[in-house]
Each structure stands twice: as structure tokens, then as C-alpha cells.
PDB file of C-alpha atoms and ligand atoms in Angstrom:
ATOM      1  CA  MET O1045     -95.065 101.094 100.612  1.00 92.00           C
ATOM      2  CA  SER O1046     -91.461 102.043 100.003  1.00 95.00           C
ATOM      3  CA  PRO O1047     -89.514 101.976 103.662  1.00 97.00           C
ATOM      4  CA  ASP O1048     -88.969 105.898 103.027  1.00 96.00           C
ATOM      5  CA  LYS O1049     -93.023 106.669 102.875  1.00 97.00           C
ATOM      6  CA  ARG O1050     -93.768 104.593 105.600  1.00 96.00           C
ATOM      7  CA  LEU O1051     -91.538 106.635 107.962  1.00 96.00           C
ATOM      8  CA  ARG O1052     -92.895 109.890 106.243  1.00 96.00           C
ATOM      9  CA  ALA O1053     -96.939 108.447 106.819  1.00 96.00           C
ATOM     10  CA  ARG O1054     -96.413 106.955 110.307  1.00 95.00           C
ATOM     11  CA  MET O1055     -95.251 110.741 111.253  1.00 95.00           C
ATOM     12  CA  ALA O1056     -97.820 112.342 109.653  1.00 93.00           C
ATOM     13  CA  GLU O1057    -100.583 109.613 111.232  1.00 93.00           C
ATOM     14  CA  THR O1058     -99.581 108.761 114.956  1.00 90.00           C
ATOM     15  CA  LYS O1059     -96.950 113.037 115.508  1.00 90.00           C
ATOM     16  CA  LEU O1060     -95.045 111.012 117.073  1.00 95.00           C
ATOM     17  CA  VAL O1061     -92.750 108.203 115.373  1.00 97.00           C
ATOM     18  CA  HIS O1062     -90.059 105.947 118.226  1.00 98.00           C
ATOM     19  CA  ILE O1063     -87.400 104.653 116.877  1.00 98.00           C
ATOM     20  CA  MET O1064     -85.559 102.356 118.264  1.00 98.00           C
ATOM     21  CA  ALA O1065     -81.581 102.088 117.816  1.00 98.00           C
ATOM     22  CA  ALA O1066     -79.383  98.798 116.742  1.00 98.00           C
ATOM     23  CA  HIS O1067     -76.910  97.240 116.173  1.00 98.00           C
ATOM     24  CA  SER O1068     -77.343  94.145 114.316  1.00 98.00           C
ATOM     25  CA  PRO O1069     -79.598  92.431 112.856  1.00 98.00           C
ATOM     26  CA  LEU O1070     -80.756  90.905 115.891  1.00 98.00           C
ATOM     27  CA  SER O1071     -81.488  93.653 117.882  1.00 98.00           C
ATOM     28  CA  ALA O1072     -83.538  94.916 114.584  1.00 98.00           C
ATOM     29  CA  ILE O1073     -85.490  92.247 114.301  1.00 98.00           C
ATOM     30  CA  LEU O1074     -86.103  92.324 118.982  1.00 98.00           C
ATOM     31  CA  ALA O1075     -87.209  96.084 117.303  1.00 98.00           C
ATOM     32  CA  GLU O1076     -89.630  96.007 115.274  1.00 98.00           C
ATOM     33  CA  GLU O1077     -90.872  92.664 116.966  1.00 98.00           C
ATOM     34  CA  ALA O1078     -91.312  94.943 120.126  1.00 98.00           C
ATOM     35  CA  GLY O1079     -93.561  97.545 117.669  1.00 98.00           C
ATOM     36  CA  PHE O1080     -91.470 100.365 117.006  1.00 98.00           C
ATOM     37  CA  ASP O1081     -91.864 102.110 113.612  1.00 98.00           C
ATOM     38  CA  GLY O1082     -87.791 102.234 113.142  1.00 98.00           C
ATOM     39  CA  LEU O1083     -85.022 102.050 113.670  1.00 98.00           C
ATOM     40  CA  TRP O1084     -81.186 104.252 113.949  1.00 98.00           C
ATOM     41  CA  ALA O1085     -78.574 102.645 112.516  1.00 98.00           C
ATOM     42  CA  SER O1086     -75.980 104.251 115.765  1.00 98.00           C
ATOM     43  CA  GLY O1087     -72.623 105.247 115.415  1.00 98.00           C
ATOM     44  CA  PHE O1088     -72.337 104.740 119.352  1.00 98.00           C
ATOM     45  CA  GLU O1089     -73.923 101.214 119.536  1.00 98.00           C
ATOM     46  CA  LEU O1090     -71.715  99.834 116.758  1.00 98.00           C
ATOM     47  CA  SER O1091     -68.341 101.845 117.592  1.00 98.00           C
ATOM     48  CA  ALA O1092     -69.268 100.036 121.057  1.00 98.00           C
ATOM     49  CA  LEU O1093     -70.080  96.836 119.796  1.00 98.00           C
ATOM     50  CA  TYR O1094     -66.845  96.490 118.052  1.00 98.00           C
ATOM     51  CA  GLY O1095     -65.584  97.936 121.834  1.00 98.00           C
ATOM     52  CA  LEU O1096     -64.228 101.709 120.509  1.00 98.00           C
ATOM     53  CA  PRO O1097     -65.746 105.089 121.446  1.00 96.00           C
ATOM     54  CA  ASP O1098     -67.529 106.661 118.737  1.00 97.00           C
ATOM     55  CA  MET O1099     -64.606 109.162 117.590  1.00 95.00           C
ATOM     56  CA  SER O1100     -65.034 108.361 113.806  1.00 96.00           C
ATOM     57  CA  LEU O1101     -63.038 105.047 114.410  1.00 98.00           C
ATOM     58  CA  ILE O1102     -65.976 103.344 113.076  1.00 98.00           C
ATOM     59  CA  SER O1103     -65.667 103.508 108.884  1.00 98.00           C
ATOM     60  CA  MET O1104     -68.199 104.042 106.697  1.00 98.00           C
ATOM     61  CA  THR O1105     -67.214 100.610 104.982  1.00 98.00           C
ATOM     62  CA  GLN O1106     -67.838  98.926 107.884  1.00 98.00           C
ATOM     63  CA  HIS O1107     -70.828 101.057 108.793  1.00 98.00           C
ATOM     64  CA  LEU O1108     -72.805 100.276 105.374  1.00 98.00           C
ATOM     65  CA  ASP O1109     -72.243  96.834 106.029  1.00 98.00           C
ATOM     66  CA  MET O1110     -73.927  96.880 109.642  1.00 98.00           C
ATOM     67  CA  LEU O1111     -76.644  98.447 107.831  1.00 98.00           C
ATOM     68  CA  ARG O1112     -76.805  95.992 105.099  1.00 98.00           C
ATOM     69  CA  ALA O1113     -76.858  93.326 107.289  1.00 98.00           C
ATOM     70  CA  ILE O1114     -79.975  95.071 108.878  1.00 98.00           C
ATOM     71  CA  ALA O1115     -81.711  95.768 106.088  1.00 98.00           C
ATOM     72  CA  GLY O1116     -81.510  92.582 105.298  1.00 98.00           C
ATOM     73  CA  ARG O1117     -84.264  90.713 107.985  1.00 98.00           C
ATOM     74  CA  THR O1118     -86.230  93.682 108.953  1.00 97.00           C
ATOM     75  CA  THR O1119     -89.060  96.261 106.959  1.00 97.00           C
ATOM     76  CA  LEU O1120     -88.525  98.751 109.184  1.00 98.00           C
ATOM     77  CA  PRO O1121     -87.216 102.226 107.460  1.00 98.00           C
ATOM     78  CA  ILE O1122     -83.895 102.954 108.910  1.00 98.00           C
ATOM     79  CA  ILE O1123     -82.091 105.877 109.619  1.00 98.00           C
ATOM     80  CA  ALA O1124     -78.591 106.121 109.170  1.00 99.00           C
ATOM     81  CA  ASP O1125     -76.908 108.054 111.617  1.00 98.00           C
ATOM     82  CA  ILE O1126     -73.227 108.985 109.257  1.00 98.00           C
ATOM     83  CA  ASP O1127     -72.298 112.081 111.705  1.00 98.00           C
ATOM     84  CA  THR O1128     -70.284 114.233 110.102  1.00 98.00           C
ATOM     85  CA  GLY O1129     -70.875 112.732 105.822  1.00 98.00           C
ATOM     86  CA  TYR O1130     -67.153 111.596 106.477  1.00 97.00           C
ATOM     87  CA  GLY O1131     -65.861 114.391 105.512  1.00 96.00           C
ATOM     88  CA  ASN O1132     -67.086 117.378 103.260  1.00 97.00           C
ATOM     89  CA  ALA O1133     -69.509 117.832 101.111  1.00 98.00           C
ATOM     90  CA  ILE O1134     -68.044 115.898  99.052  1.00 98.00           C
ATOM     91  CA  ASN O1135     -67.840 113.334 101.193  1.00 98.00           C
ATOM     92  CA  VAL O1136     -71.108 113.506 101.223  1.00 98.00           C
ATOM     93  CA  ILE O1137     -71.934 113.983  98.323  1.00 98.00           C
ATOM     94  CA  TYR O1138     -70.154 109.357  98.061  1.00 98.00           C
ATOM     95  CA  ALA O1139     -72.234 108.702 101.270  1.00 98.00           C
ATOM     96  CA  ILE O1140     -75.580 109.656 100.409  1.00 98.00           C
ATOM     97  CA  GLY O1141     -76.040 107.471  97.500  1.00 98.00           C
ATOM     98  CA  GLU O1142     -74.303 104.302  99.574  1.00 98.00           C
ATOM     99  CA  TYR O1143     -76.460 104.688 102.127  1.00 98.00           C
ATOM    100  CA  GLU O1144     -79.694 105.514  99.970  1.00 98.00           C
ATOM    101  CA  ARG O1145     -78.271 102.645  98.369  1.00 98.00           C
ATOM    102  CA  ALA O1146     -77.483 100.011 100.969  1.00 98.00           C
ATOM    103  CA  GLY O1147     -81.115 100.267 102.160  1.00 98.00           C
ATOM    104  CA  ALA O1148     -81.309 103.478 104.324  1.00 98.00           C
ATOM    105  CA  SER O1149     -85.093 105.233 104.550  1.00 98.00           C
ATOM    106  CA  ALA O1150     -82.711 109.011 106.148  1.00 98.00           C
ATOM    107  CA  VAL O1151     -79.849 110.248 106.760  1.00 98.00           C
ATOM    108  CA  VAL O1152     -79.104 111.995 109.428  1.00 98.00           C
ATOM    109  CA  ILE O1153     -76.147 114.675 109.452  1.00 98.00           C
ATOM    110  CA  GLU O1154     -74.124 116.742 112.378  1.00 98.00           C
ATOM    111  CA  ASP O1155     -72.413 119.894 112.486  1.00 98.00           C
ATOM    112  CA  LYS O1156     -69.015 118.631 114.561  1.00 97.00           C
ATOM    113  CA  ILE O1157     -65.936 118.559 113.216  1.00 96.00           C
ATOM    114  CA  PHE O1158     -64.812 115.453 111.988  1.00 95.00           C
ATOM    115  CA  PRO O1159     -62.940 113.322 114.148  1.00 94.00           C
ATOM    116  CA  LYS O1160     -66.050 113.626 115.850  1.00 94.00           C
ATOM    117  CA  VAL O1161     -65.692 113.418 119.451  1.00 92.00           C
ATOM    118  CA  THR O1162     -69.389 110.873 121.368  1.00 94.00           C
ATOM    119  CA  SER O1163     -71.553 113.683 122.498  1.00 95.00           C
ATOM    120  CA  LEU O1164     -72.333 112.358 125.604  1.00 90.00           C
ATOM    121  CA  VAL O1165     -68.701 112.562 127.249  1.00 86.00           C
ATOM    122  CA  VAL O1166     -69.078 115.961 130.099  1.00 72.00           C
ATOM    123  CA  ALA O1167     -65.806 116.091 131.779  1.00 74.00           C
ATOM    124  CA  GLY O1168     -63.731 117.022 129.446  1.00 73.00           C
ATOM    125  CA  SER O1169     -65.315 116.929 126.052  1.00 76.00           C
ATOM    126  CA  ARG O1170     -63.523 118.039 123.541  1.00 84.00           C
ATOM    127  CA  GLN O1171     -66.957 119.425 120.948  1.00 90.00           C
ATOM    128  CA  GLU O1172     -65.805 121.880 118.126  1.00 93.00           C
ATOM    129  CA  LEU O1173     -68.718 122.806 115.674  1.00 97.00           C
ATOM    130  CA  LEU O1174     -68.038 123.180 111.559  1.00 98.00           C
ATOM    131  CA  ARG O1175     -68.523 126.811 110.425  1.00 98.00           C
ATOM    132  CA  ILE O1176     -72.483 127.258 109.041  1.00 98.00           C
ATOM    133  CA  GLU O1177     -71.558 127.800 105.665  1.00 98.00           C
ATOM    134  CA  GLU O1178     -70.175 124.798 105.323  1.00 98.00           C
ATOM    135  CA  PHE O1179     -72.723 122.245 107.034  1.00 98.00           C
ATOM    136  CA  ARG O1180     -75.511 124.005 105.083  1.00 98.00           C
ATOM    137  CA  GLY O1181     -73.543 123.286 101.802  1.00 98.00           C
ATOM    138  CA  LYS O1182     -73.593 119.315 103.797  1.00 98.00           C
ATOM    139  CA  ILE O1183     -77.016 120.105 103.515  1.00 98.00           C
ATOM    140  CA  GLU O1184     -77.377 121.380 100.065  1.00 98.00           C
ATOM    141  CA  ALA O1185     -75.751 118.601  99.149  1.00 98.00           C
ATOM    142  CA  ALA O1186     -77.900 115.390 100.287  1.00 98.00           C
ATOM    143  CA  VAL O1187     -80.860 117.081  99.080  1.00 98.00           C
ATOM    144  CA  ALA O1188     -78.870 117.434  95.808  1.00 98.00           C
ATOM    145  CA  THR O1189     -77.870 113.796  95.931  1.00 98.00           C
ATOM    146  CA  ARG O1190     -80.951 111.594  97.488  1.00 98.00           C
ATOM    147  CA  ARG O1191     -82.385 109.825  94.370  1.00 98.00           C
ATOM    148  CA  ASP O1192     -85.979 109.500  96.721  1.00 98.00           C
ATOM    149  CA  PRO O1193     -87.505 112.947  97.222  1.00 97.00           C
ATOM    150  CA  ASP O1194     -89.065 110.413 100.932  1.00 98.00           C
ATOM    151  CA  PHE O1195     -85.160 110.053 102.171  1.00 98.00           C
ATOM    152  CA  LEU O1196     -84.642 112.629 104.743  1.00 98.00           C
ATOM    153  CA  VAL O1197     -82.219 114.214 105.634  1.00 98.00           C
ATOM    154  CA  ILE O1198     -81.712 115.546 109.050  1.00 99.00           C
ATOM    155  CA  ALA O1199     -78.830 117.616 110.144  1.00 99.00           C
ATOM    156  CA  ARG O1200     -78.573 117.682 113.687  1.00 98.00           C
ATOM    157  CA  THR O1201     -76.766 120.240 115.258  1.00 98.00           C
ATOM    158  CA  GLU O1202     -74.214 120.008 117.937  1.00 98.00           C
ATOM    159  CA  ALA O1203     -74.641 123.676 119.555  1.00 98.00           C
ATOM    160  CA  LEU O1204     -76.421 122.609 123.398  1.00 97.00           C
ATOM    161  CA  ILE O1205     -73.293 120.025 123.506  1.00 96.00           C
ATOM    162  CA  ALA O1206     -70.928 122.673 123.396  1.00 95.00           C
ATOM    163  CA  ASP O1207     -71.805 124.638 125.296  1.00 94.00           C
ATOM    164  CA  LEU O1208     -73.073 126.866 122.675  1.00 96.00           C
ATOM    165  CA  GLY O1209     -76.781 128.379 123.730  1.00 97.00           C
ATOM    166  CA  GLU O1210     -79.810 128.437 122.722  1.00 98.00           C
ATOM    167  CA  ALA O1211     -80.282 130.748 120.012  1.00 98.00           C
ATOM    168  CA  GLU O1212     -76.701 129.303 118.628  1.00 98.00           C
ATOM    169  CA  ALA O1213     -79.019 126.210 118.685  1.00 98.00           C
ATOM    170  CA  LEU O1214     -81.771 128.153 116.958  1.00 98.00           C
ATOM    171  CA  HIS O1215     -79.521 129.916 114.385  1.00 98.00           C
ATOM    172  CA  ARG O1216     -77.961 126.365 113.286  1.00 98.00           C
ATOM    173  CA  ALA O1217     -81.141 124.444 113.312  1.00 98.00           C
ATOM    174  CA  GLN O1218     -82.933 127.958 110.556  1.00 98.00           C
ATOM    175  CA  ALA O1219     -80.298 127.663 108.523  1.00 98.00           C
ATOM    176  CA  TYR O1220     -79.715 124.237 108.081  1.00 98.00           C
ATOM    177  CA  VAL O1221     -83.066 124.289 107.366  1.00 98.00           C
ATOM    178  CA  GLU O1222     -82.874 127.105 104.448  1.00 98.00           C
ATOM    179  CA  ALA O1223     -80.388 124.440 103.204  1.00 98.00           C
ATOM    180  CA  GLY O1224     -82.710 122.141 102.429  1.00 98.00           C
ATOM    181  CA  ALA O1225     -83.383 119.629 105.609  1.00 98.00           C
ATOM    182  CA  ASP O1226     -86.441 117.999 106.377  1.00 98.00           C
ATOM    183  CA  MET O1227     -86.268 117.911 109.973  1.00 98.00           C
ATOM    184  CA  ILE O1228     -83.784 119.416 112.851  1.00 98.00           C
ATOM    185  CA  LEU O1229     -81.729 116.628 114.996  1.00 98.00           C
ATOM    186  CA  ILE O1230     -81.633 118.948 118.697  1.00 98.00           C
ATOM    187  CA  HIS O1231     -79.117 116.713 121.311  1.00 97.00           C
ATOM    188  CA  SER O1232     -78.465 118.261 125.120  1.00 96.00           C
ATOM    189  CA  LYS O1233     -76.476 116.248 126.685  1.00 95.00           C
ATOM    190  CA  LYS O1234     -78.823 117.142 130.066  1.00 95.00           C
ATOM    191  CA  LYS O1235     -80.026 115.423 132.137  1.00 95.00           C
ATOM    192  CA  ASP O1236     -82.610 118.007 133.011  1.00 95.00           C
ATOM    193  CA  PRO O1237     -85.356 117.780 129.786  1.00 96.00           C
ATOM    194  CA  LEU O1238     -85.606 121.180 130.136  1.00 96.00           C
ATOM    195  CA  GLU O1239     -83.288 122.527 128.113  1.00 97.00           C
ATOM    196  CA  ILE O1240     -84.722 120.359 125.044  1.00 97.00           C
ATOM    197  CA  GLU O1241     -88.103 121.604 126.206  1.00 96.00           C
ATOM    198  CA  SER O1242     -87.243 125.263 125.971  1.00 97.00           C
ATOM    199  CA  PHE O1243     -85.417 124.693 122.207  1.00 97.00           C
ATOM    200  CA  SER O1244     -88.878 123.392 121.446  1.00 97.00           C
ATOM    201  CA  ARG O1245     -90.862 125.615 122.870  1.00 96.00           C
ATOM    202  CA  ALA O1246     -88.799 128.725 121.329  1.00 97.00           C
ATOM    203  CA  TRP O1247     -88.580 127.010 117.818  1.00 97.00           C
ATOM    204  CA  THR O1248     -90.411 128.357 114.834  1.00 97.00           C
ATOM    205  CA  GLY O1249     -88.741 126.948 112.171  1.00 97.00           C
ATOM    206  CA  SER O1250     -90.720 124.553 109.794  1.00 97.00           C
ATOM    207  CA  VAL O1251     -89.224 121.573 110.325  1.00 97.00           C
ATOM    208  CA  PRO O1252     -90.308 119.609 112.497  1.00 97.00           C
ATOM    209  CA  LEU O1253     -87.635 118.279 116.071  1.00 98.00           C
ATOM    210  CA  VAL O1254     -86.344 115.029 116.257  1.00 98.00           C
ATOM    211  CA  ILE O1255     -85.257 114.638 119.810  1.00 98.00           C
ATOM    212  CA  VAL O1256     -82.492 112.035 121.950  1.00 98.00           C
ATOM    213  CA  PRO O1257     -83.289 111.149 125.029  1.00 97.00           C
ATOM    214  CA  ASN O1258     -80.605 109.040 126.050  1.00 96.00           C
ATOM    215  CA  ALA O1259     -78.862 111.648 128.985  1.00 96.00           C
ATOM    216  CA  TYR O1260     -82.792 112.983 129.483  1.00 96.00           C
ATOM    217  CA  PRO O1261     -84.806 109.802 129.388  1.00 96.00           C
ATOM    218  CA  ASP O1262     -87.854 111.668 131.860  1.00 95.00           C
ATOM    219  CA  LEU O1263     -88.880 113.301 128.684  1.00 95.00           C
ATOM    220  CA  ASP O1264     -91.221 110.221 127.660  1.00 95.00           C
ATOM    221  CA  ALA O1265     -93.929 110.464 125.450  1.00 94.00           C
ATOM    222  CA  GLU O1266     -96.499 111.747 126.877  1.00 93.00           C
ATOM    223  CA  ARG O1267     -94.440 114.401 128.235  1.00 93.00           C
ATOM    224  CA  VAL O1268     -93.317 115.440 124.934  1.00 92.00           C
ATOM    225  CA  LYS O1269     -96.731 115.949 123.397  1.00 83.00           C
ATOM    226  CA  ALA O1270     -96.548 119.559 125.222  1.00 77.00           C
ATOM    227  CA  PRO O1271     -94.659 121.760 123.097  1.00 70.00           C
ATOM    228  CA  CYS O1272     -96.016 119.325 119.527  1.00 82.00           C
ATOM    229  CA  ASN O1273     -93.201 120.256 117.505  1.00 95.00           C
ATOM    230  CA  ILE O1274     -91.439 117.552 117.613  1.00 97.00           C
ATOM    231  CA  ARG O1275     -92.046 113.864 114.984  1.00 97.00           C
ATOM    232  CA  MET O1276     -89.519 111.952 116.371  1.00 98.00           C
ATOM    233  CA  MET O1277     -87.889 110.205 119.313  1.00 98.00           C
ATOM    234  CA  ILE O1278     -84.332 108.361 119.079  1.00 98.00           C
ATOM    235  CA  TYR O1279     -83.760 105.800 122.035  1.00 98.00           C
ATOM    236  CA  GLY O1280     -79.553 106.156 121.309  1.00 96.00           C
ATOM    237  CA  ASN O1281     -78.093 103.483 122.732  1.00 96.00           C
ATOM    238  CA  TYR O1282     -80.616 101.938 124.589  1.00 98.00           C
ATOM    239  CA  GLY O1283     -80.064  98.636 122.787  1.00 98.00           C
ATOM    240  CA  ILE O1284     -76.406  98.280 123.370  1.00 98.00           C
ATOM    241  CA  ARG O1285     -76.393  98.998 127.009  1.00 98.00           C
ATOM    242  CA  ALA O1286     -79.752  96.179 127.444  1.00 98.00           C
ATOM    243  CA  ALA O1287     -77.613  94.417 125.619  1.00 98.00           C
ATOM    244  CA  ALA O1288     -73.902  94.312 127.548  1.00 98.00           C
ATOM    245  CA  THR O1289     -76.753  94.686 130.856  1.00 98.00           C
ATOM    246  CA  ALA O1290     -77.889  90.820 129.710  1.00 98.00           C
ATOM    247  CA  MET O1291     -74.096  89.188 129.133  1.00 98.00           C
ATOM    248  CA  GLN O1292     -72.846  91.296 132.077  1.00 98.00           C
ATOM    249  CA  GLU O1293     -74.664  89.562 134.807  1.00 98.00           C
ATOM    250  CA  THR O1294     -75.312  86.442 132.977  1.00 98.00           C
ATOM    251  CA  PHE O1295     -71.541  85.974 132.578  1.00 98.00           C
ATOM    252  CA  ARG O1296     -70.274  87.392 136.318  1.00 98.00           C
ATOM    253  CA  ARG O1297     -73.011  84.614 137.333  1.00 98.00           C
ATOM    254  CA  ILE O1298     -71.471  81.761 135.770  1.00 98.00           C
ATOM    255  CA  ILE O1299     -67.662  82.467 136.884  1.00 98.00           C
ATOM    256  CA  ALA O1300     -69.742  83.136 140.469  1.00 98.00           C
ATOM    257  CA  ASN O1301     -71.344  80.015 140.175  1.00 98.00           C
ATOM    258  CA  GLY O1302     -68.952  77.757 138.486  1.00 98.00           C
ATOM    259  CA  GLY O1303     -71.368  76.841 136.191  1.00 98.00           C
ATOM    260  CA  ALA O1304     -74.031  77.598 134.299  1.00 97.00           C
ATOM    261  CA  GLN O1305     -77.076  75.601 136.160  1.00 96.00           C
ATOM    262  CA  ASN O1306     -78.038  78.253 137.778  1.00 96.00           C
ATOM    263  CA  VAL O1307     -78.092  80.918 134.775  1.00 97.00           C
ATOM    264  CA  HIS O1308     -80.260  78.782 132.152  1.00 95.00           C
ATOM    265  CA  LYS O1309     -83.606  78.836 133.537  1.00 95.00           C
ATOM    266  CA  ASP O1310     -82.979  83.692 133.360  1.00 97.00           C
ATOM    267  CA  ILE O1311     -82.076  83.980 129.756  1.00 98.00           C
ATOM    268  CA  LEU O1312     -83.780  82.775 126.628  1.00 98.00           C
ATOM    269  CA  PRO O1313     -83.917  79.417 125.559  1.00 97.00           C
ATOM    270  CA  VAL O1314     -82.532  77.668 123.173  1.00 97.00           C
ATOM    271  CA  GLU O1315     -85.551  77.712 120.895  1.00 98.00           C
ATOM    272  CA  GLU O1316     -85.924  81.686 121.183  1.00 98.00           C
ATOM    273  CA  ILE O1317     -82.895  82.377 119.485  1.00 98.00           C
ATOM    274  CA  PHE O1318     -83.749  79.425 117.168  1.00 98.00           C
ATOM    275  CA  ARG O1319     -87.299  81.242 116.242  1.00 98.00           C
ATOM    276  CA  LEU O1320     -86.120  84.420 115.832  1.00 98.00           C
ATOM    277  CA  GLN O1321     -83.359  83.002 113.504  1.00 98.00           C
ATOM    278  CA  LYS O1322     -86.151  81.623 111.408  1.00 97.00           C
ATOM    279  CA  MET O1323     -84.528  78.203 111.903  1.00 97.00           C
ATOM    280  CA  ASN O1324     -88.236  77.165 110.477  1.00 97.00           C
ATOM    281  CA  GLU O1325     -87.565  78.584 106.826  1.00 97.00           C
ATOM    282  CA  VAL O1326     -84.616  76.357 106.628  1.00 96.00           C
ATOM    283  CA  LYS O1327     -86.411  73.679 107.611  1.00 96.00           C
ATOM    284  CA  ALA O1328     -89.000  73.589 105.105  1.00 97.00           C
ATOM    285  CA  ALA O1329     -86.458  74.229 102.978  1.00 97.00           C
ATOM    286  CA  GLU O1330     -84.484  71.841 103.749  1.00 95.00           C
ATOM    287  CA  ALA O1331     -87.397  69.320 103.326  1.00 95.00           C
ATOM    288  CA  ARG O1332     -88.494  70.555  99.880  1.00 96.00           C
ATOM    289  CA  PHE O1333     -85.366  70.846  98.189  1.00 96.00           C
ATOM    290  CA  LEU O1334     -81.870  68.450 100.087  1.00 95.00           C
ATOM    291  CA  VAL O1335     -81.758  65.487  98.220  1.00 88.00           C
ATOM    292  CA  GLU O1336     -81.019  63.104 101.475  1.00 76.00           C
ATOM    293  CA  ARG O1337     -77.553  61.027 101.175  1.00 69.00           C
ATOM    294  CA  THR O1338     -77.079  58.030 102.766  1.00 63.00           C
ATOM    295  CA  LEU O1339     -74.240  56.765 102.406  1.00 59.00           C
ATOM    296  CA  HIS O1340     -73.031  53.366 100.815  1.00 57.00           C
ATOM    297  CA  ARG O1341     -70.005  50.841 101.387  1.00 57.00           C
ATOM    298  CA  ARG O1342     -68.647  51.482  98.009  1.00 57.00           C
ATOM    299  CA  ASP O1343     -68.515  55.152  98.623  1.00 55.00           C
ATOM    300  CA  TYR O1344     -67.025  54.393 101.802  1.00 53.00           C
ATOM    301  CA  GLN O1345     -64.636  52.318  99.696  1.00 56.00           C
ATOM    302  CA  ASP O1346     -63.735  54.625  97.321  1.00 55.00           C
ATOM    303  CA  PHE O1347     -62.949  56.440  99.367  1.00 51.00           C
ATOM    304  CA  ASN O1348     -60.760  54.612 102.119  1.00 52.00           C
ATOM    305  CA  THR O1349     -58.860  53.258  98.478  1.00 52.00           C
ATOM    306  CA  ILE O1350     -57.946  57.367  98.071  1.00 50.00           C
ATOM    307  CA  ASP O1351     -56.472  57.813 101.056  1.00 48.00           C
ATOM    308  CA  SER O1352     -54.229  54.940 101.348  1.00 46.00           C
ATOM    309  CA  ALA O1353     -53.265  55.036  97.497  1.00 42.00           C
TER     310      ALA O1353
HETATM  311  C1  SPV X1751     -75.824 107.897 118.787  1.00 90.52           C
HETATM  312  O1  SPV X1751     -76.343 106.582 118.820  1.00 90.52           O
HETATM  313  O2  SPV X1751     -74.563 107.245 117.890  1.00 90.52           O
HETATM  314  C2  SPV X1751     -75.973 109.223 118.686  1.00 90.52           C
HETATM  315  C3  SPV X1751     -77.049 109.723 119.608  1.00 90.52           C
HETATM  316  O3  SPV X1751     -75.016 109.976 117.711  1.00 90.52           O
HETATM  317  S1  SPV X1751     -75.153 110.088 120.884  1.00 90.52           S
HETATM  318  O4  SPV X1751     -74.846 108.936 121.375  1.00 90.52           O
HETATM  319  O5  SPV X1751     -76.291 110.467 122.505  1.00 90.52           O
HETATM  320  O6  SPV X1751     -74.769 111.394 120.437  1.00 90.52           O
HETATM  321 MG1   MG X1752     -73.975 109.247 116.745  1.00 90.52          MG
END
């Protein structure tokens, strides 16, 4: 079964899929081992990996390269965060072809204006939304371009992020469903899940919802079951935050202790990294295919002759 089909089947079977953000193949491998249903090729995480804010600074090529590297190391379906779609509907057509070929099983396109500003900045945040008609064109273009009918086109409305209120969010979401979106991602920057729960209760559209509980982590799987039209939870920045937490603490301790003598027992042993790298497979290939090379005295003589010539 293709990853695209598996993602749809898993949603039908479990009703709620858990998707972890991945910013690298290693983080994707760890998410797969932990038991997630899929991966989120997050724009925020990749930007942070480059030490940059999430403001349309990372190019489509950079994002695609990472997505391909991730797809090469996991079997999980990948949901690509393509932000605003890199331009207008024509850019979206090009992007969908590229992302499908790169191994994505879904894309999320958001209704902000390019260049976008990351959603969770609360103070002084400039959140400009595209006209509904124009965004509908992008969704229609994505749906018309996908080759695999199981490839999901998820429309994300930032109406709540832009403080436009629930009525505007519902209106936009409905328009995007009419344009062909398979799911609606509703995003909120409120620390309290009430805004999302209220939207979910009010949503009577024909497609299910996706949420990203970054700002409101209290909305866990148990609580999500109640409104029952949420089918996907994306843990949008937890990978990079967890990695940065571990590195920050370890690096500080090494400086404070004047060496690694105390931290080495608190971090993964190198053998565990070998396991994640599948070192055993390389070792087996070495034993099978590499011819042992011994340097003979004659080789040394030839080398020395050439060297001194
Ligand atoms: C991302 O992970 O890139 C997202 C989610 O889009 S958020 O950063 O919360 O907007
Ligand atoms: Mg993003």
C-alpha cells in the first residue's frame, strides 16, 4: 500500500492520527520508532534548524531536499508544510508536482500572503490573509495537479491567527472545501484550547479537521475525541524544541564542568547512534562485498619511487 493510501486508511481506522514534526532524517527515524502515524515536514522546524525565523526565508528547494532525505530513511507518510505555496496558483501547480515526486503524501497550504510570518508570534505580529477567491484558486490548482487521488490537499486557514474571528474562519474553511480541499487545518495561537474546541463544534463542513496543538498543548487526544470531527493532530514544533533542549543543557554542562566527564552517561551512547544509522547493514555489506586490501612491500616501493620522482 502506498504511504498516501496508508495515511487515509489509518485515519479511517483510528479516527485520530498523530503526526510528529521532523526536521531531519534522524528526527523522522525517532518519530517512526516512537509510534507516530506520520511526519510533518515543518517549515518552522526546518527554518529553526538553519537558525532562521519561519518567514518564507527557506526556499522550496531546501525544503524539498530535506523532505527527500527524510523520505529515504522512513516508511511513514509525510505531510509537507508548503506554507503559502511559494506564490500564486501557478507556483502551487509546480510545487505539487515537485512534492509528490519527492515522496510527500499530503500538503498543507495556508491562506496567508507571501512572504508569510510565523503564526505563533503574539506581540506585533503582521498576519495578512489572501483574498478568499485567490486562495480558492490555489486549492483548485493543487487538486487538479495531484497525480495520486489519495494525495491529500489540506487547506489551512489563519483567520483565527489574524484575529478575524470564528465566523470568518468558518466562512473561509467552507469556501476551501468547495474548492476541493480534503481537510481543513484550523490554527490558533491561544494558550487555551477553547477557541479550537469552539470552532470544531461549530464546523458542519463535509471534511474533517486538522489541528496543531503547539500553543495549546492541553488539548490532548482524550479531549479531542469529544468534538469528534478532528482526525489529525500535528505536533508542530516538538521535535526541534526537544532537540534544542537536550543540546542546550548538554553543551552548557560541558562548559560548566570543563569537560564531558559528567554528561556522557546522560546522553545516548554512540552504539545507539550506530543502530539508528543502521551500521549493522553497512558492516554486513562490507563483509560481503569489500575485498580485503593489504599493502604489499612492492606497493610501498612503487609509491616511494613516484613520490621522489
Ligand atoms: C510549522 O510547524 O511550520 C507550522 C506550525 O506551520 S506553526 O509553527 O505553529 O505555525
Ligand atoms: Mg509552517
